[in-house]
PDB file of C-alpha atoms in Angstrom:
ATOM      1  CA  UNK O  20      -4.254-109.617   8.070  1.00  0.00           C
ATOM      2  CA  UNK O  21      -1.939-106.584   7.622  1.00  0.00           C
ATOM      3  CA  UNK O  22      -4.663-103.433   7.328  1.00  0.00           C
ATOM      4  CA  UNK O  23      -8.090-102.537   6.523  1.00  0.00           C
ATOM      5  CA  UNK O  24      -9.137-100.928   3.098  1.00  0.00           C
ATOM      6  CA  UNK O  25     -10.987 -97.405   4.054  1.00  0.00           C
ATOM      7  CA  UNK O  26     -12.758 -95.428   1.207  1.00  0.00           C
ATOM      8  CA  UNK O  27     -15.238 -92.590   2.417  1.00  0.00           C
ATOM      9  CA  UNK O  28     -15.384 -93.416   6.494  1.00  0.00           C
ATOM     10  CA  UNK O  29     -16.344 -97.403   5.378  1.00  0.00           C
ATOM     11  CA  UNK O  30     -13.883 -99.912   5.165  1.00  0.00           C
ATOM     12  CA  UNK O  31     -14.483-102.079   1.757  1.00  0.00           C
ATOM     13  CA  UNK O  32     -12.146-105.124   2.770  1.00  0.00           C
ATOM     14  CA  UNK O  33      -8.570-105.971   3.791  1.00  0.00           C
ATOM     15  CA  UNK O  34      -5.231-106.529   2.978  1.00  0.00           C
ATOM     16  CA  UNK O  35      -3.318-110.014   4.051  1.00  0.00           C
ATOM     17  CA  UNK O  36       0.074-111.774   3.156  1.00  0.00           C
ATOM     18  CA  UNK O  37      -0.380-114.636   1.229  1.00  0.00           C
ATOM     19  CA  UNK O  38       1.772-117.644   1.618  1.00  0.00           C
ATOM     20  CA  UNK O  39       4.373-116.872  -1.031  1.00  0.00           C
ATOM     21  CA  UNK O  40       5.057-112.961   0.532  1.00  0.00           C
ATOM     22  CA  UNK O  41       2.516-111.077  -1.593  1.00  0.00           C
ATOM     23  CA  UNK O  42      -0.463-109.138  -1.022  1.00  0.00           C
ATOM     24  CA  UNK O  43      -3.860-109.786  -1.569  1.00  0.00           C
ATOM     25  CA  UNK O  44      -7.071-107.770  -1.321  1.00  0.00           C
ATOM     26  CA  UNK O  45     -10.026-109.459   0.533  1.00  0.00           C
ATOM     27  CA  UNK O  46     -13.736-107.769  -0.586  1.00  0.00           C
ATOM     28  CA  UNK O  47     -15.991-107.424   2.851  1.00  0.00           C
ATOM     29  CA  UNK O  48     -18.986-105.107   3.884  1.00  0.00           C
ATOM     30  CA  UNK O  49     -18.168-106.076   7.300  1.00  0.00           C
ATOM     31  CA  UNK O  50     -14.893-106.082   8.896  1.00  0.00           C
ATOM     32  CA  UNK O  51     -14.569-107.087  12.666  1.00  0.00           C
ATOM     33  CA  UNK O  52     -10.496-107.724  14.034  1.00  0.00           C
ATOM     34  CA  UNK O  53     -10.095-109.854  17.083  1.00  0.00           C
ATOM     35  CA  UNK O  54      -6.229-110.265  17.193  1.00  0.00           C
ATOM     36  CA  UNK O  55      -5.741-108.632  20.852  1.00  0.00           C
ATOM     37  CA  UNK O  56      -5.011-105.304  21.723  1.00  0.00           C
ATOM     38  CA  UNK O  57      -1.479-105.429  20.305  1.00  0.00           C
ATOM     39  CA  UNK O  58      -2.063-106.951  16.698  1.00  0.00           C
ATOM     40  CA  UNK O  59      -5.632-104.883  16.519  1.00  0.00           C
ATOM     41  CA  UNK O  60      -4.055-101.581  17.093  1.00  0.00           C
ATOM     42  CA  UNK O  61      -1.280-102.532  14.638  1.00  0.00           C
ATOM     43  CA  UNK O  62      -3.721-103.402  12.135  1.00  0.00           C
ATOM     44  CA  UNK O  63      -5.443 -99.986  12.496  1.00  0.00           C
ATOM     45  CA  UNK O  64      -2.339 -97.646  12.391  1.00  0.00           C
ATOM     46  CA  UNK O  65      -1.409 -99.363   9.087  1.00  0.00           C
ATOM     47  CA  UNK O  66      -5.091 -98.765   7.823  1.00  0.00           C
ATOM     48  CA  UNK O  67      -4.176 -95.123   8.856  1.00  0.00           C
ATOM     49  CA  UNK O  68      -6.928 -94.906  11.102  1.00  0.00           C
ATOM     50  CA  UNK O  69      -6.073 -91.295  13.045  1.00  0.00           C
ATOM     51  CA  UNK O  70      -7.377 -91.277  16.719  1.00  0.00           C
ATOM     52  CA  UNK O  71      -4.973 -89.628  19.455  1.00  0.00           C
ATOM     53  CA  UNK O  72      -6.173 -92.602  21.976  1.00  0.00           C
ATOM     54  CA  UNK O  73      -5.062 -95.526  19.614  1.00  0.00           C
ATOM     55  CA  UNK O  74      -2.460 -97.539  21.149  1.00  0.00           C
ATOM     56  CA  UNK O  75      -2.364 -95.989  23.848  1.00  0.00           C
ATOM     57  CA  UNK O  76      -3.108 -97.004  27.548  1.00  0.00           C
ATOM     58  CA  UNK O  77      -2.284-100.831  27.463  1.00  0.00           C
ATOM     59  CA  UNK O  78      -2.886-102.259  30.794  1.00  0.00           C
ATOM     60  CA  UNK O  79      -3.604-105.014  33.084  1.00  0.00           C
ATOM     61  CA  UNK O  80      -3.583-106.146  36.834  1.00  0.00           C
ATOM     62  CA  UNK O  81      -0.461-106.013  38.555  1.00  0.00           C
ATOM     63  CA  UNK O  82       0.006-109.676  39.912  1.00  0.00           C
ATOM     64  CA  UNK O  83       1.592-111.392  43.070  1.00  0.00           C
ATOM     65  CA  UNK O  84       2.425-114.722  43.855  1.00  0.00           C
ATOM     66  CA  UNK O  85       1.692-116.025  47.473  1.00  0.00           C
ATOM     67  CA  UNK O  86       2.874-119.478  49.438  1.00  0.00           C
ATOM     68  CA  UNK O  87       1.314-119.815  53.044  1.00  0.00           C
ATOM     69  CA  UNK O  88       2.295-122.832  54.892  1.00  0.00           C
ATOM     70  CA  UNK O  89      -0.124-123.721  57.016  1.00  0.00           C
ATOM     71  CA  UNK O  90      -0.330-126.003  60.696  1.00  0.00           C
ATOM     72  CA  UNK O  91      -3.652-127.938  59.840  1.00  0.00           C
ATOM     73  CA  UNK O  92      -5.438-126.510  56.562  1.00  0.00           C
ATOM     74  CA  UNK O  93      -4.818-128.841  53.341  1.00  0.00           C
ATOM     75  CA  UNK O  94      -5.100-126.588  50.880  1.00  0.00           C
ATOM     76  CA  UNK O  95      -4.052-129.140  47.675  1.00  0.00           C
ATOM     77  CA  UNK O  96      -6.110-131.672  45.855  1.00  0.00           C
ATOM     78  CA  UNK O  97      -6.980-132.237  42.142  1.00  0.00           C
ATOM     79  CA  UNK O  98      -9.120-131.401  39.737  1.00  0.00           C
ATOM     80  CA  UNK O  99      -9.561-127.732  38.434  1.00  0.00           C
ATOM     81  CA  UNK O 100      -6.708-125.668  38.690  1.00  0.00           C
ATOM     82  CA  UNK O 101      -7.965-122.890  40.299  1.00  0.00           C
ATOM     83  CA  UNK O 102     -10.054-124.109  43.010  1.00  0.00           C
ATOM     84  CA  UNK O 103     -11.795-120.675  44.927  1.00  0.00           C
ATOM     85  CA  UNK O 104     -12.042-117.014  44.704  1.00  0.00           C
ATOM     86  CA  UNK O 105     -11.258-114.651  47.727  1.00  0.00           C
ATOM     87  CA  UNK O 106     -12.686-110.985  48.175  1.00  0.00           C
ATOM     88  CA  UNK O 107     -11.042-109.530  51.119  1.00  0.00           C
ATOM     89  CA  UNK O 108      -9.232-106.882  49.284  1.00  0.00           C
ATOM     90  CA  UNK O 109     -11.887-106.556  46.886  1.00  0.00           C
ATOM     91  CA  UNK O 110     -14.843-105.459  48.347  1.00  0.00           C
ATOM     92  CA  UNK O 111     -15.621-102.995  51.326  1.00  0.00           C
ATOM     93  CA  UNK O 112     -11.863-101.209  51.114  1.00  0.00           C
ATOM     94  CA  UNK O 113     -11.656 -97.801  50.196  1.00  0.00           C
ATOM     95  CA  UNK O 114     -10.798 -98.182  46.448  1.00  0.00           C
ATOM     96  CA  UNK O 115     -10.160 -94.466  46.165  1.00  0.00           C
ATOM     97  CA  UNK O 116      -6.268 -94.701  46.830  1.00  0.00           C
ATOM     98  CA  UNK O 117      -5.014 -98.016  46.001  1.00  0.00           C
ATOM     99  CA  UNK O 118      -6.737-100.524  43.961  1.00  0.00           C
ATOM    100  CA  UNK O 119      -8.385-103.597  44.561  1.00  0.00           C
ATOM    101  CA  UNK O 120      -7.268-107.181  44.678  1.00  0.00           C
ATOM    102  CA  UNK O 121      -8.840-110.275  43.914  1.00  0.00           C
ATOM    103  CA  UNK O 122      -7.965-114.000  45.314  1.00  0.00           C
ATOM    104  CA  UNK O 123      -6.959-116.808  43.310  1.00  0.00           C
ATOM    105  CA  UNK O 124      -6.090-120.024  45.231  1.00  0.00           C
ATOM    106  CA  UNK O 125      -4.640-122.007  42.705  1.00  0.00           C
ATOM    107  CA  UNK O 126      -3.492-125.675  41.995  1.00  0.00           C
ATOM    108  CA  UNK O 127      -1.044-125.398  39.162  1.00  0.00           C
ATOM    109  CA  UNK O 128       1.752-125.132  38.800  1.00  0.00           C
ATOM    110  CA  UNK O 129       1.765-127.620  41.792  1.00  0.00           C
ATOM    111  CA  UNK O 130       3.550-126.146  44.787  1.00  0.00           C
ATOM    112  CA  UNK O 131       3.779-128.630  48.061  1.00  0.00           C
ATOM    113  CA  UNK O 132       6.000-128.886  51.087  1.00  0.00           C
ATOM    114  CA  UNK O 133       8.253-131.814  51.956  1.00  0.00           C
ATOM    115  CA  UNK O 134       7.722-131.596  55.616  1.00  0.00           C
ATOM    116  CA  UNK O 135       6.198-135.347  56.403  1.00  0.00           C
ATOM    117  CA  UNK O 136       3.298-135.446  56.732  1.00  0.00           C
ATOM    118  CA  UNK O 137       2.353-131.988  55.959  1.00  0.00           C
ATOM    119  CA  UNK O 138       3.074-131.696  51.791  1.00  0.00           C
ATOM    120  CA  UNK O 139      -0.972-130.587  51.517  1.00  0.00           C
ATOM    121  CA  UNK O 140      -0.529-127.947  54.146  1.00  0.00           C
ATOM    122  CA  UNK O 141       0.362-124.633  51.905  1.00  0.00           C
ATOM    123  CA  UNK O 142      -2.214-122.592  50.266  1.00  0.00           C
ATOM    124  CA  UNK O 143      -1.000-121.254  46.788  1.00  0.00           C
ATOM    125  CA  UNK O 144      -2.371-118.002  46.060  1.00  0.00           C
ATOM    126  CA  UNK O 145      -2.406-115.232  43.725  1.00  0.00           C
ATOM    127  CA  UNK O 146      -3.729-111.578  44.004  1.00  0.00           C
ATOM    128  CA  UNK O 147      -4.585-109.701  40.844  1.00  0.00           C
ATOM    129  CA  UNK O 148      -4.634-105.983  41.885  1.00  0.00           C
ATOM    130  CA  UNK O 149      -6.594-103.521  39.485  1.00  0.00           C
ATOM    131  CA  UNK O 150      -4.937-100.291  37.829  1.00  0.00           C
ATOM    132  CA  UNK O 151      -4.828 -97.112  36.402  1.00  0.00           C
ATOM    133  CA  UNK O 152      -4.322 -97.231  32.568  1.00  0.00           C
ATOM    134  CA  UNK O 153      -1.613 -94.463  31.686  1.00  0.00           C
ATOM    135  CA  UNK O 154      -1.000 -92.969  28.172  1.00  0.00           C
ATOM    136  CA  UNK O 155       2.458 -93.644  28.339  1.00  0.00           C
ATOM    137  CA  UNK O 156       1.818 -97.640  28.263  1.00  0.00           C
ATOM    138  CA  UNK O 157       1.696 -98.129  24.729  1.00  0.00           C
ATOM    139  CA  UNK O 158       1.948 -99.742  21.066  1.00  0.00           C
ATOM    140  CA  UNK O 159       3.050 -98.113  18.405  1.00  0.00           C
ATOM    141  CA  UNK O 160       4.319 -99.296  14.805  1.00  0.00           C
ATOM    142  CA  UNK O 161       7.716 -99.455  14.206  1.00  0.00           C
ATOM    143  CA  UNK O 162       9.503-100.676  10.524  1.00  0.00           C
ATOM    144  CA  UNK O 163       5.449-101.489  10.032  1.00  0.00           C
ATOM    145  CA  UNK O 164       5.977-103.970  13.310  1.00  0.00           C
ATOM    146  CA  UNK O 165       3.974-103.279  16.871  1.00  0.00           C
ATOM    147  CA  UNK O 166       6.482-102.036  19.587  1.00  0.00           C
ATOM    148  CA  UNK O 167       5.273-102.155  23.443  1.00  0.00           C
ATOM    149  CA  UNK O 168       6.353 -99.114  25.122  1.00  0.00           C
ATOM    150  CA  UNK O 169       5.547-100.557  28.713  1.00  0.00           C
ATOM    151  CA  UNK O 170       6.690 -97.959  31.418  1.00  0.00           C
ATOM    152  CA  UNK O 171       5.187 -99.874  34.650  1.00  0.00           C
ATOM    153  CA  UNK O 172       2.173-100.193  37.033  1.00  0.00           C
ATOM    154  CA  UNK O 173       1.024 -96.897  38.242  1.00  0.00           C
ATOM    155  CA  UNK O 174       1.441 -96.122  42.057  1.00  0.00           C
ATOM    156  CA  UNK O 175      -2.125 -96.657  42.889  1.00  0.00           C
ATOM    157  CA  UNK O 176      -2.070-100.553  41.910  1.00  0.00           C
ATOM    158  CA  UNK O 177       1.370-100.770  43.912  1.00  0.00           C
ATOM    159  CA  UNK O 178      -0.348 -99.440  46.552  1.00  0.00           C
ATOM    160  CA  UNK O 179      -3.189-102.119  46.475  1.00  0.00           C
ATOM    161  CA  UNK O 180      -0.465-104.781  46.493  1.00  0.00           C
ATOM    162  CA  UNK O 181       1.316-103.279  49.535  1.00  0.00           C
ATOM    163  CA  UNK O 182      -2.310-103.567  51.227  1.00  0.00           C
ATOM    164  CA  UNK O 183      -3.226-107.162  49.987  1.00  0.00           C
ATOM    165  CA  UNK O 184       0.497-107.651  51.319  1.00  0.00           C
ATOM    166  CA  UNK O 185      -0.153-106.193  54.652  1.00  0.00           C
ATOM    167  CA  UNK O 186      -3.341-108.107  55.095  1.00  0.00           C
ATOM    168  CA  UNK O 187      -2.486-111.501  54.277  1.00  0.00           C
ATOM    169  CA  UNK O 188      -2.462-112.409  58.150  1.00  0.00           C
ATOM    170  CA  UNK O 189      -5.528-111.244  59.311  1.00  0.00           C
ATOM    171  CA  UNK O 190      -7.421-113.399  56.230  1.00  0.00           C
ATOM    172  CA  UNK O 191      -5.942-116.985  57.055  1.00  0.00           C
ATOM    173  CA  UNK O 192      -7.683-119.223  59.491  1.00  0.00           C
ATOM    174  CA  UNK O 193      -4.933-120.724  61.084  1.00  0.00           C
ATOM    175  CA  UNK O 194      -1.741-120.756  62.435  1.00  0.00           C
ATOM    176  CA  UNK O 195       1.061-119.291  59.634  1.00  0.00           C
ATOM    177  CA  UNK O 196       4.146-121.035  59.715  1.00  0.00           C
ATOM    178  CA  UNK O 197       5.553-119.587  56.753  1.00  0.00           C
ATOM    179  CA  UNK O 198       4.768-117.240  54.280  1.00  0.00           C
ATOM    180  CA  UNK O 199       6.229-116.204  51.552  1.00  0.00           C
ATOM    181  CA  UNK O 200       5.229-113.577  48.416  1.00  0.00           C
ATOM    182  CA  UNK O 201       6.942-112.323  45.796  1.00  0.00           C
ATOM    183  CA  UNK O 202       8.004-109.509  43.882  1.00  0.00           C
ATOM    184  CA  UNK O 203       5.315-107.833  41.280  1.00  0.00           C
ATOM    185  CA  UNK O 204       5.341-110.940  38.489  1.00  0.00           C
ATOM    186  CA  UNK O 205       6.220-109.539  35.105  1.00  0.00           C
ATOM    187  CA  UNK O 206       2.759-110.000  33.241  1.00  0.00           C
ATOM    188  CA  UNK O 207      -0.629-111.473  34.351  1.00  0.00           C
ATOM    189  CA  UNK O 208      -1.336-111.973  30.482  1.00  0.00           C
ATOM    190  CA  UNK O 209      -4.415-109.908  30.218  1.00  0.00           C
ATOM    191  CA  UNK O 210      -3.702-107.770  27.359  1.00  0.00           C
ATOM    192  CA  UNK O 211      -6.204-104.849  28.098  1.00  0.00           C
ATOM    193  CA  UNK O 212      -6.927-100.938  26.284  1.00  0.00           C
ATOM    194  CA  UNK O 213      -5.309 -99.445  23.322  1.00  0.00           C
ATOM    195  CA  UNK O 214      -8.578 -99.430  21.388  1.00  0.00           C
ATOM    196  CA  UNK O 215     -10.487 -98.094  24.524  1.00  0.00           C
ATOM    197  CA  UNK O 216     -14.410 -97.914  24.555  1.00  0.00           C
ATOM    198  CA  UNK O 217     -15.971 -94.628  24.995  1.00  0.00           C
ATOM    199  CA  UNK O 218     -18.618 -91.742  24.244  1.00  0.00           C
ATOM    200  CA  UNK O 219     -16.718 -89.974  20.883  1.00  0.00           C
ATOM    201  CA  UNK O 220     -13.618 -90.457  18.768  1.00  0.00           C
ATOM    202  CA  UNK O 221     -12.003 -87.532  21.077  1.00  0.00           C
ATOM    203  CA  UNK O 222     -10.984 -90.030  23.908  1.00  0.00           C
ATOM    204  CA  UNK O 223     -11.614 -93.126  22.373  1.00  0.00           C
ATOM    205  CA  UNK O 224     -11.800 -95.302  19.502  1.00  0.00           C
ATOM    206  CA  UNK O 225     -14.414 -97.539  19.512  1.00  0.00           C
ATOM    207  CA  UNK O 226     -17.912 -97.055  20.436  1.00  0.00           C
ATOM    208  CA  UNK O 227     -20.603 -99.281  23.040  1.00  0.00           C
ATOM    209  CA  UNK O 228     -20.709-101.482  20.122  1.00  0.00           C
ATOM    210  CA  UNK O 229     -17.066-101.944  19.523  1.00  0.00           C
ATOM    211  CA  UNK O 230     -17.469 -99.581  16.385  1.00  0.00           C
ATOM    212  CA  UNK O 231     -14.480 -97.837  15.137  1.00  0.00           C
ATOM    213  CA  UNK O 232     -15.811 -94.551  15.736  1.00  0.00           C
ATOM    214  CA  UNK O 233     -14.713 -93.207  12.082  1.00  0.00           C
ATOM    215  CA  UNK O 234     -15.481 -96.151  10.334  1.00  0.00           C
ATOM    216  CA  UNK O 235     -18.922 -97.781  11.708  1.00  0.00           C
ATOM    217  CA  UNK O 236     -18.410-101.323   9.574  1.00  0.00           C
ATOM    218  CA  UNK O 237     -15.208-102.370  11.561  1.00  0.00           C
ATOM    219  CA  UNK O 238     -15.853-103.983  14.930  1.00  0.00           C
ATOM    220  CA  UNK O 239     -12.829-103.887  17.242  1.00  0.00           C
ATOM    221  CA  UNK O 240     -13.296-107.211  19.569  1.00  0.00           C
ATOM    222  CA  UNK O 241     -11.630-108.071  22.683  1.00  0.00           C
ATOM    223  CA  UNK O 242     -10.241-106.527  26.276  1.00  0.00           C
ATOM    224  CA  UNK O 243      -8.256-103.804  24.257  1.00  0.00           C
ATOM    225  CA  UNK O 244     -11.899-102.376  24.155  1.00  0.00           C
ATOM    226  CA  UNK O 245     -11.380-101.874  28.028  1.00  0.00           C
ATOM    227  CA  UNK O 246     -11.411 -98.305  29.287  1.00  0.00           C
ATOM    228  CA  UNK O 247     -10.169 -99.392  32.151  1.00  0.00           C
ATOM    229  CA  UNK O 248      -8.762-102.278  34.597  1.00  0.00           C
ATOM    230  CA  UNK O 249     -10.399-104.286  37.331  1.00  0.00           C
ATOM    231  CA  UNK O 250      -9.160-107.228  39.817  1.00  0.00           C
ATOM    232  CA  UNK O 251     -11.882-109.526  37.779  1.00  0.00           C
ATOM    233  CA  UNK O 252     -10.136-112.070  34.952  1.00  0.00           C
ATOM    234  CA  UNK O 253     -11.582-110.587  31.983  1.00  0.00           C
ATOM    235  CA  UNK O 254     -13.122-113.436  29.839  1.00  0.00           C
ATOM    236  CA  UNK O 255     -16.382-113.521  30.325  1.00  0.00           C
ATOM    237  CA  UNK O 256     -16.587-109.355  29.735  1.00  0.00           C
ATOM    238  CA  UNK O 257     -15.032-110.138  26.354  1.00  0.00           C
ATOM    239  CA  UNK O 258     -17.612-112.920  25.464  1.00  0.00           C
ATOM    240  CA  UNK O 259     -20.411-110.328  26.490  1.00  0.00           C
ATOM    241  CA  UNK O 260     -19.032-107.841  24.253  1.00  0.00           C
ATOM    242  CA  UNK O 261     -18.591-109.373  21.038  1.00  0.00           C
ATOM    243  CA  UNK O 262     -22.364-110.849  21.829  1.00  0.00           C
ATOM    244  CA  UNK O 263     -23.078-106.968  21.890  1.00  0.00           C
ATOM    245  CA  UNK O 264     -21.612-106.414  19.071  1.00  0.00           C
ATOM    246  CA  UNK O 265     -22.916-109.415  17.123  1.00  0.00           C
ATOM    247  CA  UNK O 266     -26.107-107.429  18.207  1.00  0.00           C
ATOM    248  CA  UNK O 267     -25.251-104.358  16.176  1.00  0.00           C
ATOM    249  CA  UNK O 268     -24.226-106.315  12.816  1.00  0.00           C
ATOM    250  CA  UNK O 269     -26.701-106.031   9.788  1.00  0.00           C
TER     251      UNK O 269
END
C-alpha cells in the first residue's frame, strides 16, 4: 500500500503498486494500516494527512545485555527461550528520575562457560529500561521513502540503566565470579509512537480507538499508537488494542 484516498474527512480506499510498477485504486469504507510505526506514518504523510505529532516521537526501551557467572546457580536448560521475568528495578524505585527496568533471563542465543564442570553456571540476562519519547526521534518522508531521524535515548532511561547497572549485585543469590554487561545495544526492536494515542488531533493522531482523528474510517494498529514507553514487551498491549478497535468497526 502506498497512501490512503481522503475525500471530505473519510477515506474512500487506497492506492498500491501493482506487480508490473503501476498504480491501482482499491474501493474500501473501512481502511485500517498495520505496517508498524515506520511504514504507517509513511503511508499517512503520502495520504497528506496534516497532524504536527505524525512521525514524530519514535521510541522504545533502551536495552542491556548482562553475563553473571555464577559459583553454584545453573542458570541454562532448554525449552523456551526466555525462561523468567525479574522486577527489581521495576517496581518500588522511584520512577520519577530514571526509568524503570525489567528482567529477562534468557536462553538464546546460548551463552555458556567452558570452565569444567561449571558451563550451566552463568545467568544470561537482559534489562529493558523504559523512556521518554522525544520529538526529535522521528520519520519523515524523503524522495516519497520513510527516513529515521533517531537522535538517542533520553537521559532519564540512561539513568535507569546506570541504576539496573549499579544494582546487579545486591539481586543475585550467590557468589559472583564474573560479571560482565555491555554497552546500550543498538535496538530492542520495539518500534513504538509516531502515530501516538491521545485526547484531540492537537497532540496526537489517533484516538482511544486507534481512529485517525481527521478521518474516523482509518484505524491506525500497532505500538506506534503508544504515547509512551514502558519496561513491559509490548505484544500483548497491541493485541488488546486492535481487539478495541475491532470493537469500534461498523
Amino acid at each position: 500500500m502506498r497512501a490512503v484516498d481522503i475525500e471530505g474527512g473519510l477515506a474512500s480506499g487506497v492506492r498500491v503498486k501493482t506487480a508490473d510498477g503501476d498504480e491501482a485504486r482499491l474501493r474500501s469504507s473501512i481502511v485500517a494500516l498495520g505496517t508498524n510505526g515506520i511504514f504507517n506514518t509513511a503511508i499517512l504523510q503520502r495520504s497528506d494527512v496534516r497532524n504536527d505529532a505524525l512521525g514524530k516521537y519514535l521510541h522504545e526501551q533502551a536495552l542491556i545485555d548482562v553475563h553473571v557467572d555464577t559459583a553454584n546457580i545453573k542458570a541454562f536448560f532448554g525449552g523456551t527461550s526466555e525462561t523468567g521475568h525479574g522486577y527489581h528495578f521495576y517496581h518500588n524505585i522511584d520512577r520519577s528520575t530514571a526509568g524503570a527496568g525489567l528482567i529477562e533471563t534468557i536462553n538464546a542465543p546460548v551463552s555458556v562457560r567452558r570452565e569444567r564442570g561449571k558451563w550451566a553456571n552463568r545467568i544470561h540476562m537482559r534489562i529493558a529500561v523504559e523512556d521518554l519519547p522525544l520529538a526529535e526521534n522521528r520519520v519523515f518522508l524523503e524522495d516519497d521513502e520513510p527516513v529515521i531521524e533517531w537522535t538517542g535515548y533520553s537521559d532519564y532511561a540512561k539513568r535507569g540503566v546506570e541504576r539496573a547497572k549499579a544494582g546487579l549485585p545486591d539481586i543475585i543469590p550467590d557468589t559472583i565470579e564474573n560479571l560482565w554487561v555491555s554497552d546500550l545495544l543498538p535496538s530492542e526492536a520495539h518500534i513504538q509512537g509516531t502515530h501516538r494515542m491521545g485526547l484531540s488531533a492537537e497532540d496526537s493522531v489517533v484516538d482511544d480507538r486507534l481512529r485517525l482523528h481527521s478521518t474516523p474510517n482509518v484505524y491506525v494498529l500497532g505500538s506506534g499508537a503508544f504515547p509512551a514507553c514502558s519496561p513491559a514487551n509490548p505484544s500483548l498491549t497491541i493485541s488488546a488494542l486492535a481487539l478495541r478497535a475491532s470493537e469500534a468497526v461498523r
